[in-house]
Amino acid sequence: MKLTSFVSAEDVAAHILSHDMTGRLFPAWEDREAWERMPDGLGEEWIRAAERHIGEELPTLRASAFMAYFTEGSRVRYESIDAARRSALCALLIAECLEGQGRFVRDIVDIVWLLCEQTTWCSPAHHYLSRDPEQVLSNVAEPLFDLMAGETAAVLAWTSFLLRGPLDRVSPLIRERIRLEIDRRIVAPYMERSDFWWMGFGEREPNNWNPWCNGNMLSVALLQEMAGDLRAAVLSKILHSLDRYLEVQHDDGGCDEGTTYWGRAAGMLLVNLELLYRASGGALRVYDQPLIQKLGQFVYRMYVGGPYFVNFADGSAMPSLDYGLIHLYGRRIKDDRLQALGQIGMASHRVPTEGIVSFFQEMISLAAYADIQTEEVLSPPLVQDCWLPDLQAMTARQQDGSVHGLYLAAKGGHNDESHNHNDIGHYVVYADGKPYLIDIGVETYTAKTFSPERYEIWTMQSAYHSLPVVNGFGQKEGGVYRAREVTYERSDNVVRFALDLAAAYPAEAGVKAWRRSWMFERAEGREAAITLREQCMLAEPSLSVRLHMISCRRPEAICEGRIRLRDGCGGALAIAYDPGQWDVAFERIEVVDEQLRRVWGEALYRIVFIALGEVDRGDWTFRIVAAENENENENENENEYENENEGGKA
């Protein structure tokens, strides 16, 4: 779809350009009655959060911190300070709007001044946008519009717009300085350049950067003072850029960037649509369009239950999602399941103490929190089956509407997806809402993450996904490495998913065909099972064929041909295999990265199935079932590793 097919230049002129935005987006600061209607308790929490920033001495952004990205690969030294400034300003702005006494204005002015004096608003990690990217410092003569520059501009624009009276009483130069800096750093490069890849006007396909940057540009265009013809031109370019984003979205709504990025992809698209909707007094809306609806629905289709989501690509199994946006998206497209997911996340909503990014999104969360106090509580969106044919991803659970029993998710696709991992044919298995066979996710971002060395990072490699390694080769990155002959079918009792992995491997691996298929039998109780079948044909006989399964549970060999994974709370998963075909080794992986430790704890495990003898053709099955921890009579000594590290055998 094209947004410009529904929102024309004439529509923009009639419903936006001819109207004052005061009170349309959020209440004016002077409208004390409206601000005092915010949820009891939550307003006080925001005020307490802001009080921590009164008189705060924020750290200096040093040139050495910027250069650390280029010399050490560290994003944290610079980005943490940069983000802390925006976060503090956002908290102070919300608190001042809620309280309305001018108590936070002086500290707001201090941070505004800091941001306006900052050499660049662009992250060093995004310095490649420069026409001279080899420099290790920012060129003030070339302002760069990246994600962080957009966020800084937006929070300054909201501050200037909502606090015009209080700021002007301190000095009219404050808002004038904001205007000058936004014009120079954001409006000018946005209008003068079309070679920022995220705009979508070049050969590279846009990803979440497009709606994210455009959403901030739209905030600026609606809030900042500018000539009418310039505002019209900016809005026109935003709409055409968003068209490019929509053009490359899957018709099934699938997000190849993963569930964690939903908030920065479909969620930021919603920010654009909601700004247009509110700015036009509700006249400009496209929430009834099928693609807009499916893009929103993706996030609950990947919902496992509890805190867990399917996390293919650069995602976390326990993502920090913007549940306020999810709730609003559900209301706008009239989808109870999406709204229900928003309710689940917002039920325990608290004011973030750090990581506040967007004034607009935090205000959406405030409104969502107020709404759920009076809404009917909706059932959790535990969808039994999902098949996304464009993304080539499927999910299936044993019982519709319940976390009890088995849950399977698997993917095909290709290895040039946005935020790609080499993971064609990878899968995860949960039981009773708990993870057993997993997708590890991604470590904290560094300079390497989005560089030519990306696939040197272990979490990106197919060897650390539940996939084959043949003749020492894993999958390769690139669009030519893709799944073939993908099939999916379902009934009430059985779900089948299959694909050929051969094209995901380099020629050196010698894989002529590798048909991987899953059959999920959804019988009641212990009879439910997932059968994984591997059928391969190699170019030459090989003594090096391995299959990996990645788990967050320590594996135990409970008897010949049977492995058990226990969760420590009475639940377990059992994996049956043919011991005449496979030797098995268990490898313990120490988790060092804090981002991964938050989800998985101190260790992960790789179960390595090693084919016995030469293989030129193979046909193997693995049966995965829920298991009982109790009433097992194995000798506990047999459950211990011979070696918990590399080479330990089952």
XYZ file of C-alpha atoms in Angstrom:
650
model
C 0.000 0.000 0.000
C 0.966 3.646 -0.368
C 0.204 6.094 2.389
C -0.005 8.860 -0.198
C -2.963 7.045 -1.758
C -4.936 7.795 1.394
C -3.331 11.037 2.590
C -2.966 13.563 -0.232
C -1.311 16.973 -0.261
C -4.797 18.475 -0.309
C -5.724 16.451 2.785
C -2.627 17.683 4.592
C -3.392 21.270 3.637
C -7.030 21.062 4.715
C -6.666 19.087 7.925
C -3.188 19.980 9.246
C -1.604 23.045 7.672
C -4.678 25.183 8.234
C -4.905 24.348 11.945
C -3.023 25.285 15.102
C -1.679 22.154 16.832
C -2.304 23.526 20.339
C -4.374 20.964 22.220
C -4.625 18.580 19.262
C -1.693 16.320 20.077
C -1.705 16.679 23.853
C -3.244 19.268 26.184
C -1.484 22.617 26.378
C 0.598 23.172 29.521
C -1.891 25.847 30.561
C -4.788 23.343 30.453
C -4.331 22.290 34.053
C -7.679 20.497 34.250
C -6.678 18.116 31.450
C -3.265 17.325 32.955
C -4.745 16.726 36.377
C -6.939 13.973 34.926
C -3.886 11.750 34.516
C -3.990 8.456 36.490
C -3.736 8.793 40.258
C -0.407 7.611 41.555
C 1.329 7.488 38.205
C 1.641 11.261 38.052
C 3.280 11.261 41.455
C 5.719 8.600 40.253
C 6.730 10.744 37.297
C 7.223 13.732 39.560
C 9.419 11.685 41.921
C 11.411 10.430 38.925
C 11.940 13.999 37.734
C 12.936 15.228 41.185
C 16.037 13.026 40.952
C 17.215 15.275 38.120
C 16.838 18.562 39.988
C 20.288 20.084 40.210
C 21.814 17.017 38.585
C 25.279 17.410 37.094
C 25.087 15.396 33.899
C 28.375 13.940 32.618
C 30.335 15.671 29.897
C 30.340 14.183 26.418
C 34.044 14.021 25.676
C 35.662 13.662 22.279
C 37.421 10.551 23.621
C 34.029 8.947 24.322
C 32.966 9.569 20.735
C 36.246 8.201 19.397
C 36.022 5.131 21.650
C 33.593 3.634 19.171
C 36.256 3.718 16.460
C 39.213 2.749 18.644
C 37.627 0.245 21.050
C 34.331 -0.720 19.419
C 32.440 0.602 22.460
C 29.051 2.212 21.892
C 28.285 2.557 25.578
C 30.718 5.292 26.617
C 29.116 7.891 24.363
C 25.573 6.621 23.896
C 24.860 6.123 27.604
C 25.596 9.796 28.375
C 23.780 11.013 25.276
C 20.707 8.930 26.153
C 20.808 10.046 29.801
C 20.435 13.673 28.719
C 17.349 12.954 26.621
C 15.914 10.724 29.332
C 16.327 13.401 31.995
C 14.750 16.067 29.792
C 11.801 13.817 28.991
C 11.185 13.039 32.678
C 11.398 16.716 33.636
C 9.088 17.750 30.794
C 6.409 15.210 31.736
C 6.655 16.147 35.407
C 6.368 19.868 34.635
C 3.307 19.261 32.467
C 1.720 17.173 35.211
C 2.546 19.527 38.086
C 2.405 22.855 36.262
C 4.171 24.898 38.914
C 7.364 25.806 37.060
C 9.440 23.826 39.555
C 11.340 21.907 36.877
C 11.828 24.696 34.343
C 15.335 25.739 35.376
C 16.642 22.173 35.067
C 14.844 21.807 31.747
C 16.617 24.930 30.503
C 19.979 23.539 31.624
C 19.514 20.306 29.664
C 18.152 22.157 26.630
C 21.328 24.224 26.668
C 23.497 21.118 26.990
C 21.806 19.485 24.014
C 21.974 22.619 21.897
C 25.691 22.966 22.614
C 26.399 19.294 21.883
C 28.717 18.983 18.876
C 26.577 16.339 17.201
C 23.266 14.611 17.902
C 24.314 11.634 15.773
C 25.669 8.491 17.432
C 29.265 7.595 16.553
C 27.960 4.167 15.533
C 25.980 5.889 12.772
C 28.787 8.132 11.594
C 28.947 6.080 8.391
C 26.099 8.322 7.177
C 28.718 11.009 6.655
C 30.097 11.749 3.213
C 33.497 11.451 4.909
C 32.972 8.419 7.177
C 36.694 7.829 7.818
C 36.813 10.711 10.312
C 36.754 9.677 13.994
C 35.092 12.905 15.111
C 31.946 14.601 13.924
C 32.071 17.454 11.428
C 29.819 20.268 12.650
C 29.490 21.452 9.042
C 27.753 18.184 8.126
C 24.838 17.501 10.498
C 23.754 13.857 10.272
C 20.184 12.675 10.778
C 20.225 9.297 12.488
C 18.003 7.693 15.119
C 19.515 9.574 18.041
C 19.550 12.927 16.287
C 15.865 12.472 15.550
C 15.081 11.568 19.167
C 16.964 14.621 20.446
C 15.190 16.915 18.010
C 11.773 15.495 18.906
C 12.123 15.915 22.671
C 13.407 19.464 22.161
C 10.483 20.213 19.845
C 7.981 18.899 22.406
C 9.685 20.948 25.130
C 9.541 24.139 23.082
C 5.948 23.554 21.999
C 4.415 22.615 25.348
C 6.419 24.974 27.572
C 6.454 28.043 25.356
C 5.041 30.248 28.125
C 7.327 29.091 30.975
C 10.414 29.066 28.730
C 9.722 32.496 27.236
C 9.351 33.908 30.718
C 12.913 32.795 31.422
C 14.130 34.052 28.032
C 12.736 34.011 24.468
C 16.230 32.994 23.357
C 15.701 29.456 24.671
C 12.990 28.499 22.204
C 14.733 30.464 19.462
C 17.910 28.452 20.110
C 15.927 25.213 19.887
C 14.445 26.350 16.585
C 17.823 27.299 15.130
C 19.476 24.048 16.156
C 16.631 21.863 14.873
C 16.553 23.772 11.595
C 20.301 23.368 11.148
C 20.726 19.802 12.365
C 17.448 18.156 11.284
C 15.231 20.099 8.897
C 18.044 21.190 6.554
C 19.677 17.758 6.095
C 16.275 16.089 5.801
C 15.230 18.371 2.970
C 18.609 18.791 1.272
C 19.594 15.120 1.194
C 17.861 12.037 -0.120
C 20.874 9.756 0.207
C 20.308 8.791 3.833
C 19.640 5.098 3.177
C 16.794 4.915 5.698
C 14.688 7.312 3.622
C 14.242 4.522 1.080
C 15.063 6.583 -2.005
C 18.180 4.579 -2.921
C 18.892 0.930 -3.655
C 19.010 -0.246 -0.039
C 15.686 -1.307 1.409
C 14.620 0.655 4.494
C 14.033 -1.034 7.836
C 12.813 0.230 11.210
C 14.989 3.320 10.848
C 12.501 4.650 8.307
C 9.394 4.997 10.490
C 11.563 5.788 13.512
C 13.391 8.720 11.892
C 10.301 9.868 10.017
C 8.241 9.783 13.203
C 10.661 12.190 14.842
C 10.752 14.351 11.712
C 6.958 14.430 11.739
C 6.955 15.565 15.377
C 9.317 18.390 14.447
C 7.234 19.375 11.400
C 4.044 19.546 13.461
C 5.521 21.318 16.483
C 8.216 23.672 15.221
C 7.602 27.116 13.816
C 8.360 27.132 10.081
C 7.063 28.693 6.892
C 3.906 27.110 5.521
C 5.450 26.063 2.197
C 8.413 24.470 3.980
C 6.115 22.582 6.369
C 4.097 21.301 3.411
C 7.280 20.144 1.649
C 8.553 18.379 4.774
C 5.242 16.588 5.301
C 5.159 15.534 1.656
C 8.654 14.046 1.850
C 7.773 12.200 5.066
C 4.735 10.594 3.436
C 6.686 9.537 0.348
C 9.486 8.117 2.491
C 6.977 6.134 4.546
C 5.589 4.809 1.271
C 8.969 3.229 0.592
C 8.864 1.498 3.965
C 5.371 0.150 3.365
C 6.328 -1.047 -0.115
C 8.916 -3.489 1.267
C 6.764 -4.897 4.078
C 5.504 -8.461 3.810
C 1.820 -8.755 2.958
C 1.456 -11.166 5.901
C 2.707 -8.478 8.313
C 5.782 -10.478 9.276
C 8.728 -8.487 10.628
C 12.056 -10.040 9.610
C 13.773 -7.826 12.181
C 12.194 -9.926 14.921
C 9.701 -9.350 17.698
C 12.038 -7.196 19.778
C 12.135 -4.698 16.925
C 8.357 -4.574 16.556
C 8.253 -1.415 18.675
C 10.781 0.262 16.379
C 9.168 -1.033 13.182
C 5.373 -1.362 13.285
C 5.331 0.539 16.585
C 7.077 3.547 15.058
C 4.814 3.324 12.022
C 1.948 3.686 14.495
C 3.645 6.799 15.918
C 3.528 8.362 12.437
C -0.080 7.330 11.850
C -1.166 8.520 15.281
C 0.530 11.888 14.879
C -1.282 12.350 11.561
C -4.537 11.184 13.123
C -4.323 13.564 16.075
C -2.922 16.491 14.117
C -5.835 16.228 11.667
C -8.453 15.953 14.384
C -9.090 12.334 13.381
C -9.659 13.067 9.682
C -6.519 11.308 8.398
C -6.622 7.648 9.337
C -5.631 4.397 7.631
C -6.120 1.985 10.510
C -8.637 -0.037 8.517
C -6.103 -1.009 5.850
C -5.192 -4.751 5.875
C -1.413 -4.242 5.830
C -1.537 -1.757 8.711
C -3.568 -4.263 10.720
C -1.299 -7.222 9.978
C 1.848 -5.288 10.846
C 0.365 -4.608 14.265
C -0.824 -8.189 14.803
C 2.633 -9.690 14.260
C 3.698 -9.027 17.846
C 0.978 -11.125 19.482
C 1.343 -13.847 16.879
C 4.883 -14.318 18.229
C 3.727 -14.322 21.861
C 4.567 -17.553 23.704
C 3.159 -16.579 27.098
C 4.320 -14.931 30.317
C 7.380 -12.810 29.499
C 8.378 -14.902 26.477
C 8.214 -14.187 22.751
C 9.624 -15.937 19.706
C 12.904 -14.107 19.169
C 14.350 -14.876 15.752
C 16.833 -12.258 14.423
C 18.343 -9.647 16.779
C 15.787 -10.265 19.458
C 15.416 -11.269 23.063
C 13.130 -14.024 24.290
C 12.149 -11.541 27.021
C 11.963 -8.268 25.090
C 11.281 -4.863 26.576
C 8.271 -3.921 24.478
C 6.328 -0.683 24.392
C 3.021 -2.013 25.701
C 1.438 1.417 25.552
C 1.903 1.441 21.782
C 0.664 -2.152 21.588
C -2.468 -1.237 23.516
C -3.136 1.827 21.375
C -2.513 -0.120 18.173
C -5.059 -2.712 19.299
C -7.661 -0.045 19.996
C -7.072 1.721 16.700
C -7.421 -1.412 14.548
C -10.121 -2.869 16.827
C -8.193 -6.065 17.577
C -8.950 -7.431 21.043
C -5.935 -9.742 21.018
C -3.492 -6.917 20.368
C -5.228 -4.770 22.949
C -5.086 -7.681 25.415
C -1.326 -7.957 24.996
C -1.114 -4.252 25.775
C -3.185 -4.823 28.901
C -0.842 -7.594 30.042
C 2.219 -5.381 29.722
C 0.598 -2.249 31.125
C -0.868 -4.016 34.157
C 2.451 -3.651 35.943
C 3.443 -0.383 34.274
C 5.796 1.769 36.250
C 7.669 4.929 35.427
C 11.052 3.945 33.951
C 13.987 5.239 35.948
C 16.250 5.174 32.904
C 16.000 4.539 29.210
C 13.172 7.012 28.646
C 13.403 7.746 24.946
C 10.299 9.447 23.680
C 7.932 11.966 25.235
C 5.203 10.955 22.787
C 5.494 7.258 23.609
C 5.594 7.852 27.357
C 2.456 9.942 27.064
C 0.798 7.132 25.102
C 1.704 4.795 27.969
C 0.196 7.182 30.503
C -3.056 7.211 28.540
C -3.010 3.432 28.140
C -2.515 2.985 31.868
C -5.552 5.159 32.499
C -7.627 3.273 29.927
C -6.974 -0.206 31.295
C -8.284 0.823 34.700
C -11.800 0.919 33.235
C -11.564 -1.587 30.361
C -12.879 -5.115 30.355
C -9.991 -7.486 31.016
C -9.399 -9.418 27.810
C -8.106 -12.977 27.497
C -4.365 -13.341 26.791
C -3.653 -13.637 23.048
C -2.357 -17.226 23.093
C -2.893 -17.988 19.426
C -2.877 -21.693 18.616
C -1.378 -21.415 15.134
C 0.333 -18.798 13.029
C 1.706 -19.150 9.529
C 3.382 -16.212 7.809
C 4.038 -17.383 4.227
C 6.075 -14.350 3.168
C 8.310 -14.412 6.230
C 8.232 -18.244 6.191
C 7.726 -18.444 9.926
C 5.273 -20.595 11.866
C 4.182 -21.081 15.446
C 1.962 -23.764 16.967
C 0.825 -24.543 20.488
C -0.772 -27.638 21.895
C -3.846 -25.945 23.335
C -5.535 -22.867 21.946
C -5.598 -20.065 24.499
C -3.313 -21.852 26.958
C 0.420 -22.021 27.709
C 0.030 -25.624 28.878
C 1.638 -28.253 26.710
C 4.153 -27.947 23.911
C 4.887 -24.899 21.782
C 6.892 -24.880 18.550
C 8.155 -22.040 16.364
C 10.319 -22.489 13.279
C 11.493 -20.405 10.355
C 12.678 -20.536 6.774
C 13.435 -17.302 4.935
C 16.893 -16.245 3.768
C 20.153 -15.078 5.285
C 20.011 -11.436 4.231
C 17.118 -10.379 6.432
C 17.267 -7.160 8.408
C 19.134 -7.903 11.657
C 19.887 -11.303 10.131
C 21.272 -14.367 11.861
C 22.313 -17.369 9.785
C 19.357 -19.377 10.989
C 17.329 -20.892 8.133
C 15.496 -23.912 9.522
C 16.086 -22.936 13.140
C 13.369 -23.624 15.740
C 12.445 -23.219 19.415
C 10.430 -25.452 21.750
C 8.654 -24.405 24.943
C 6.673 -26.563 27.368
C 4.062 -25.144 29.747
C 5.215 -21.674 28.810
C 8.872 -22.305 29.707
C 11.798 -22.349 27.257
C 13.803 -25.514 26.606
C 15.185 -25.405 23.053
C 15.885 -21.767 22.364
C 17.089 -18.967 20.156
C 19.964 -17.393 22.078
C 19.314 -13.879 20.842
C 21.927 -11.172 20.535
C 24.592 -9.751 22.809
C 24.970 -6.067 23.637
C 25.665 -4.152 20.445
C 29.244 -3.167 19.653
C 31.032 -1.751 16.617
C 31.241 -5.293 15.249
C 27.487 -5.911 15.295
C 26.684 -3.963 12.139
C 30.051 -4.260 10.439
C 31.528 -6.668 7.871
C 32.679 -8.728 10.886
C 29.094 -9.337 12.074
C 29.260 -13.072 11.477
C 32.382 -13.453 13.560
C 30.018 -12.943 16.519
C 29.038 -16.378 17.815
C 25.330 -15.637 18.303
C 24.987 -14.784 14.610
C 26.405 -18.104 13.421
C 24.302 -21.120 12.466
C 26.556 -23.287 14.656
C 24.891 -21.648 17.679
C 21.394 -22.294 16.416
C 19.592 -25.648 16.306
C 20.924 -26.538 12.857
C 23.234 -28.975 11.041
C 26.967 -28.463 10.548
C 28.244 -30.448 7.562
C 31.923 -31.063 6.812
C 32.698 -28.294 9.270
C 30.542 -25.732 7.464
C 27.598 -23.816 8.823
C 25.240 -21.619 6.854
C 26.428 -18.542 4.991
C 25.098 -15.009 5.053
C 23.571 -13.429 1.961
C 20.332 -13.354 0.014
C 21.252 -16.350 -2.156
C 21.352 -18.558 0.940
C 17.695 -19.351 1.448
C 15.110 -21.998 2.187
C 13.520 -23.886 -0.698
C 10.449 -26.060 -1.140
C 8.790 -24.636 1.960
C 5.476 -26.285 2.889
C 3.045 -25.791 5.748
C -0.219 -27.475 6.662
C -2.335 -27.711 9.772
C -5.371 -29.395 11.220
C -6.829 -29.496 14.693
C -4.590 -32.423 15.608
C -1.445 -32.073 13.490
C 0.780 -29.260 12.204
C 3.437 -29.948 9.564
C 6.203 -27.630 8.415
C 9.047 -28.558 6.054
C 11.801 -26.961 3.990
C 15.009 -27.775 2.164
C 18.120 -26.296 3.821
C 20.673 -27.220 1.147
C 20.801 -23.752 -0.440
C 21.615 -22.178 2.929
C 25.063 -23.849 2.915
C 28.134 -23.015 0.836
C 29.151 -25.392 -1.953
C 32.111 -26.576 0.132
C 29.710 -28.211 2.591
C 28.694 -30.657 -0.138
C 24.994 -30.597 0.726
C 22.909 -31.598 -2.311
C 19.640 -31.803 -0.371
C 18.610 -31.472 3.256
C 14.922 -31.818 3.913
C 14.050 -30.813 7.464
C 10.471 -31.319 8.630
C 8.485 -31.009 11.827
C 5.303 -32.853 12.703
C 3.531 -31.543 15.790
C 0.954 -34.039 17.054
C -1.354 -32.237 19.446
C -2.837 -35.138 21.372
C -3.736 -34.562 24.989
C -1.308 -35.130 27.834
C 1.991 -36.961 27.410
C 1.021 -38.230 23.948
C 1.610 -34.814 22.382
C 4.912 -34.800 20.508
C 7.065 -32.903 18.066
C 8.871 -35.126 15.578
C 11.861 -33.620 13.812
C 12.888 -35.490 10.692
C 16.157 -34.915 8.828
C 16.585 -36.300 5.303
C 19.820 -35.462 3.529
C 21.860 -36.290 0.440
C 25.511 -35.269 0.268
C 27.760 -34.871 -2.742
C 30.381 -37.173 -1.192
C 30.341 -39.516 1.805
C 31.239 -37.568 4.946
C 32.534 -38.454 8.386
C 31.594 -34.995 9.672
C 27.854 -34.524 10.051
C 26.593 -32.861 13.220
C 23.227 -31.638 14.427
C 22.994 -29.032 17.151
C 20.239 -28.261 19.615
C 20.591 -25.142 21.758
C 19.089 -25.217 25.252
C 18.862 -23.037 28.330
C 18.503 -26.239 30.428
C 21.334 -28.539 31.418
C 20.943 -31.762 29.406
C 20.990 -35.167 31.086
C 21.426 -38.570 29.482
C 18.721 -40.492 31.344
C 19.110 -43.677 29.322
C 20.474 -44.776 25.972
C 18.830 -42.748 23.236
C 17.043 -40.322 25.565
C 18.020 -36.873 26.825
C 16.148 -34.900 29.443
C 16.069 -31.125 29.990
C 14.753 -30.064 33.407
C 13.605 -26.598 34.402
C 14.219 -27.050 38.139
C 10.542 -26.477 38.992
C 9.041 -29.842 38.109
C 8.880 -29.464 34.347
C 10.981 -31.265 31.779
C 11.400 -32.001 28.102
C 12.646 -35.314 26.714
C 14.424 -35.812 23.389
C 14.538 -39.332 21.944
C 17.020 -40.322 19.232
C 18.533 -43.486 17.748
C 21.789 -44.249 19.600
C 22.795 -46.537 16.777
C 22.988 -43.506 14.510
C 24.367 -40.821 16.791
C 26.988 -40.162 19.401
C 26.088 -37.190 21.610
C 28.179 -34.532 23.330
C 27.072 -31.785 25.707
C 28.804 -28.416 25.714
C 28.371 -25.784 28.391
C 28.514 -22.186 27.143
C 29.357 -19.589 29.764
C 27.192 -16.501 29.313
C 29.276 -13.382 29.837
C 27.167 -10.692 28.195
C 24.826 -8.987 30.663
C 22.022 -8.680 28.145
C 21.996 -12.445 27.623
C 22.498 -13.220 31.320
C 19.352 -11.264 32.134
C 17.355 -13.745 30.061
C 19.236 -17.051 30.335
C 21.359 -16.856 33.451
C 24.978 -17.943 33.690
C 25.102 -20.782 31.173
C 23.611 -22.198 27.989
C 24.077 -25.649 26.504
C 24.725 -27.000 23.048
C 23.666 -30.590 22.456
C 25.816 -31.976 19.628
C 24.603 -35.062 17.774
C 27.531 -36.625 15.883
C 26.623 -39.007 13.062
C 28.247 -42.453 13.394
C 30.089 -43.661 10.339
C 30.145 -42.233 6.845
C 27.087 -40.379 5.641
C 26.118 -39.871 2.030
C 22.381 -40.148 2.606
C 20.559 -39.797 5.867
C 17.073 -40.216 7.250
C 16.856 -39.575 10.959
C 14.106 -38.682 13.423
C 14.095 -37.031 16.838
C 11.023 -37.111 19.058
C 10.437 -34.298 21.544
C 7.876 -34.709 24.325
C 7.028 -33.218 27.683
C 8.441 -35.386 30.478
C 8.053 -35.891 34.212
C 10.899 -35.101 36.571
C 9.573 -37.501 39.164
C 9.580 -41.321 39.137
C 12.812 -41.523 37.171
C 14.952 -44.405 38.456
C 18.137 -43.687 36.565
C 21.414 -43.854 38.388
C 22.220 -40.243 39.199
C 25.836 -40.897 38.295
C 24.722 -41.525 34.733
C 23.194 -38.065 34.656
C 26.485 -36.297 35.214
C 28.638 -34.959 32.442
C 31.887 -36.675 31.683
C 32.947 -33.155 30.818
C 30.695 -30.125 31.000
C 32.813 -28.331 28.463
C 33.839 -29.091 24.871
C 33.750 -32.814 24.134
C 31.642 -34.005 27.069
C 29.668 -37.103 26.003
C 26.227 -38.381 26.842
